[in-house]
C-alpha atoms as one frame of an Amber mdcrd trajectory, in Angstrom:
protein
   0.000   0.000   0.000   1.103   3.514  -0.690   1.981   5.503   2.357   0.619
   9.118   2.162   1.083  11.987   4.611  -0.769  15.314   4.617   0.917  18.634
   5.282  -1.382  21.546   5.922   1.106  24.412   6.118   4.047  25.101   3.851
   6.237  28.170   3.342   6.263  28.051  -0.460   5.041  25.756  -3.183   8.576
  24.704  -4.097   9.495  24.137  -0.472   6.604  21.849   0.260   3.224  23.051
  -1.063   0.215  24.979   0.210  -2.895  23.913   2.081  -5.608  26.166   3.501
  -7.111  25.103   6.819 -10.853  25.257   7.397 -13.727  23.779   9.341 -14.639
  21.339   6.567 -14.181  17.670   7.410 -11.462  15.972   5.343 -12.086  12.343
   6.123 -13.174  11.530   2.563 -10.340  13.364   0.820  -8.175  11.310  -1.502
  -5.085  12.048  -3.522  -5.511  12.332  -7.297  -1.850  11.752  -8.216  -0.926
   8.063  -8.077   2.505   6.476  -8.579   2.898   3.269 -10.570   4.932   1.537
  -7.855   5.658   1.415  -4.147   9.459   1.498  -4.418  12.184   2.384  -6.891
  15.229   0.199  -7.620  18.113   2.101  -9.193  20.697  -0.332 -10.527  24.118
   1.278 -10.845  24.605   0.078 -14.427  21.666   2.068 -15.877  21.701   5.707
 -16.947  18.299   6.545 -15.454  15.093   5.105 -14.031  11.563   6.357 -14.588
   8.468   6.586 -12.418   5.029   7.210 -13.889   2.549   9.570 -12.240  -1.126
   9.437 -13.157  -3.918  11.887 -12.324  -7.006   9.890 -11.378  -8.915  12.942
 -10.182 -11.383  15.264 -11.879  -9.219  18.409 -11.874  -5.718  19.375 -13.000
  -3.062  19.088 -10.319   0.500  20.201  -9.798   3.016  17.564  -8.741   6.332
  18.453  -7.118   8.997  15.717  -6.919  12.223  15.484  -4.922  14.463  12.926
  -3.211  15.495  13.035   0.441  18.133  11.287   2.545  15.757   9.931   5.153
  14.475  13.025   6.939  10.825  13.470   5.894  10.694  16.943   7.453  13.580
  18.422   5.486  12.637  21.104   2.946  13.534  20.175  -0.647  15.685  23.288
  -1.034  17.957  22.165   1.827  18.511  18.558   0.702  21.603  17.329  -1.139
  21.480  13.847  -2.698  23.377  12.237  -5.584  20.179  12.188  -7.652  18.303
  14.577  -9.900  14.577  14.335 -10.650  13.051  15.910 -13.723  10.654  17.574
 -14.075  10.739  18.841 -10.474   7.285  20.406 -10.887   4.664  19.446 -13.469
   0.992  19.988 -14.219  -1.004  16.817 -14.855  -4.482  17.036 -16.367  -7.278
  14.616 -15.364  -6.783  11.170 -16.875  -3.273  12.050 -18.049   0.167  10.911
 -16.921   3.629  12.333 -16.381   6.912  10.416 -16.366   9.556  11.335 -13.801
  13.147  10.688 -14.822  15.655  10.010 -12.040  19.377  10.372 -12.730  22.284
   9.263 -10.541  24.942  11.976 -10.610  27.856   9.655  -9.834  28.678  10.816
  -6.315  30.432   8.263  -4.139  28.154   5.664  -2.555  29.099   2.327  -0.958
  29.912  -0.323  -3.568  29.514  -3.346  -1.287  25.920  -2.737  -0.180  22.723
  -0.926  -1.103  21.975   2.670  -0.153  18.457   3.946   0.533  16.851   7.281
  -0.288  13.220   8.418  -0.569  11.258   9.739  -3.537   8.648  12.335  -2.599
   5.727  13.430  -4.760   3.640  16.305  -3.448   0.252  16.913  -5.081  -0.854
  20.524  -4.942  -4.529  21.080  -5.863  -5.492  24.061  -8.060  -6.563  27.307
  -6.464 -10.374  27.466  -6.269 -12.195  29.762  -8.640 -13.671  32.990  -7.263
 -17.180  31.506  -7.094 -15.831  28.496  -5.159 -13.811  30.449  -2.608 -15.082
  30.082   0.937 -13.602  30.402   4.432 -14.957  26.911   5.090 -13.333  25.338
   2.042 -10.446  22.937   2.698  -7.595  22.356   0.269  -5.184  19.530   0.982
  -1.702  18.902  -0.351  -1.110  15.141  -0.475   2.398  13.761  -0.253   3.499
  10.274  -1.297   6.919   9.086  -0.111   8.436   5.802  -1.293  11.835   4.167
  -0.900  14.521   4.459  -3.557  17.232   1.788  -3.348  20.544   2.371  -5.100
  21.975  -1.060  -5.939  25.667  -1.342  -6.884  26.795  -3.852  -9.471  28.733
  -6.959  -8.484  27.073  -7.696  -5.146  27.999 -11.211  -4.069  24.434 -12.430
  -3.570  21.243 -12.334  -5.617  18.578 -10.124  -4.074  16.062 -12.994  -4.261
  18.216 -14.975  -1.810  18.759 -12.192   0.719  15.818 -12.874   3.044  16.870
 -16.530   3.302  20.047 -15.414   5.060  18.287 -13.694   7.969  19.007 -15.163
  11.399  16.573 -15.051  14.308  17.050 -15.400  18.063  14.995 -14.726  21.171
  15.821 -11.508  23.008  14.446  -9.313  25.765  14.425  -5.556  26.219  13.159
  -3.991  29.440  11.623  -7.344  30.334   9.614  -7.539  27.110  10.056 -10.478
  24.719  11.166 -10.079  21.152  13.157 -11.548  18.287  16.471 -10.097  17.211
  16.759 -10.302  13.437  20.211 -10.077  11.866  20.717  -9.198   8.217  24.177
 -10.328   7.014  23.457  -9.424   3.381  24.284  -6.298   1.321  20.558  -5.606
   0.764  17.914  -3.756   2.736  15.229  -6.244   3.780  11.752  -5.047   4.721
   9.784  -7.415   6.948   6.017  -7.070   6.628   5.144  -9.554   9.379   6.184
 -12.839  10.969   5.028 -15.463  13.435   6.769 -18.157  15.451   5.373 -21.694
  15.420   6.286 -24.936  17.106   6.694 -28.328  15.434   2.919 -28.914  15.539
   2.163 -25.624  13.788   0.822 -23.873  16.881   1.509 -20.120  16.912   3.734
 -19.083  19.816   4.326 -15.418  19.010   3.548 -12.798  16.360   5.207  -9.609
  15.179   3.853  -6.300  16.416   5.083  -4.135  13.545   6.884  -4.107  10.205
  10.511  -2.987   9.897  13.333  -2.440   7.441  16.592  -4.182   8.368  19.723
  -2.480   7.036  22.686  -4.406   5.570  24.718  -5.826   8.465  22.179  -4.656
  11.058  20.645  -6.551  13.991  17.228  -5.260  15.026  15.011  -6.219  17.957
  11.428  -6.894  16.868   8.790  -6.860  19.645   6.325  -9.758  19.662   2.986
 -10.581  21.235   3.352 -13.658  23.422   6.359 -15.878  23.871   6.216 -19.590
  24.608   9.424 -21.609  24.238   9.022 -25.054  22.737  11.323 -27.400  20.817
  11.422 -27.105  17.033  10.511 -23.443  16.817  10.435 -21.870  13.388   9.681
 -18.345  12.234   7.577 -17.815   9.137   7.882 -14.346   7.702   6.819 -12.135
   4.816   9.334  -9.782   3.211   8.723  -7.119   0.562  10.303  -7.786  -2.833
  11.430  -5.373  -5.568   7.907  -5.213  -6.985   6.177  -4.361  -3.708   4.761
  -7.868  -3.282   5.346 -10.213  -0.351   7.673 -13.208  -0.416   7.319 -15.900
   2.233  10.258 -17.384   4.104  10.966 -19.737   6.988  13.898 -20.174   9.370
  14.746 -21.800  12.678  14.797 -19.650  15.820  18.084 -19.810  17.668
């Protein structure tokens, strides 16, 4: 699923966009600009990658695009990344599409593991006509933010095998049970969910949240319940390059 956040105040359109607060309820508001994927994979041996934006709404909309280093609050004008997005701002008519082109500028990035950045697309609705203006009218600027993975060439392992290399062991933090997951691979691995079962298939514990495990990182994942029995296995779902879920299984140490 696409993750969308709403910002209701912005200094300028190019900095982040504009939204006018009002008393109107916004629970039914939906973004018109939709991306054609939930993540971007930039392989180091290509000259550019593209992302398609489509306007599924009934009105024209402006779309501003930029890439950040991991701080979602940083203003686009203050961010420096080794990527360029063009066009940075575009108008998309209803039922039409716009293609974003992302270029890697060749700045030094690790060659033995992936790097992660984030592509932002901010939808700015058109200013209401004079006959539509009202102090109780609400305009919302919708922002979509997805991961962009830069993948060097020559990594020693295929990405499809990365999740199979995860190791799992019981841990505790502040008296609360959890599983420590270690990622020994050069890839970022996003866990959607997991559960621990015994040899009979009975569920002993379940994940409480999703998480992205960095290359070489060990991360404690809280769980609901913890019953130790022989033959424990963890069955997990990880997110692949296409945004789908791959299933995996491993023994708990």
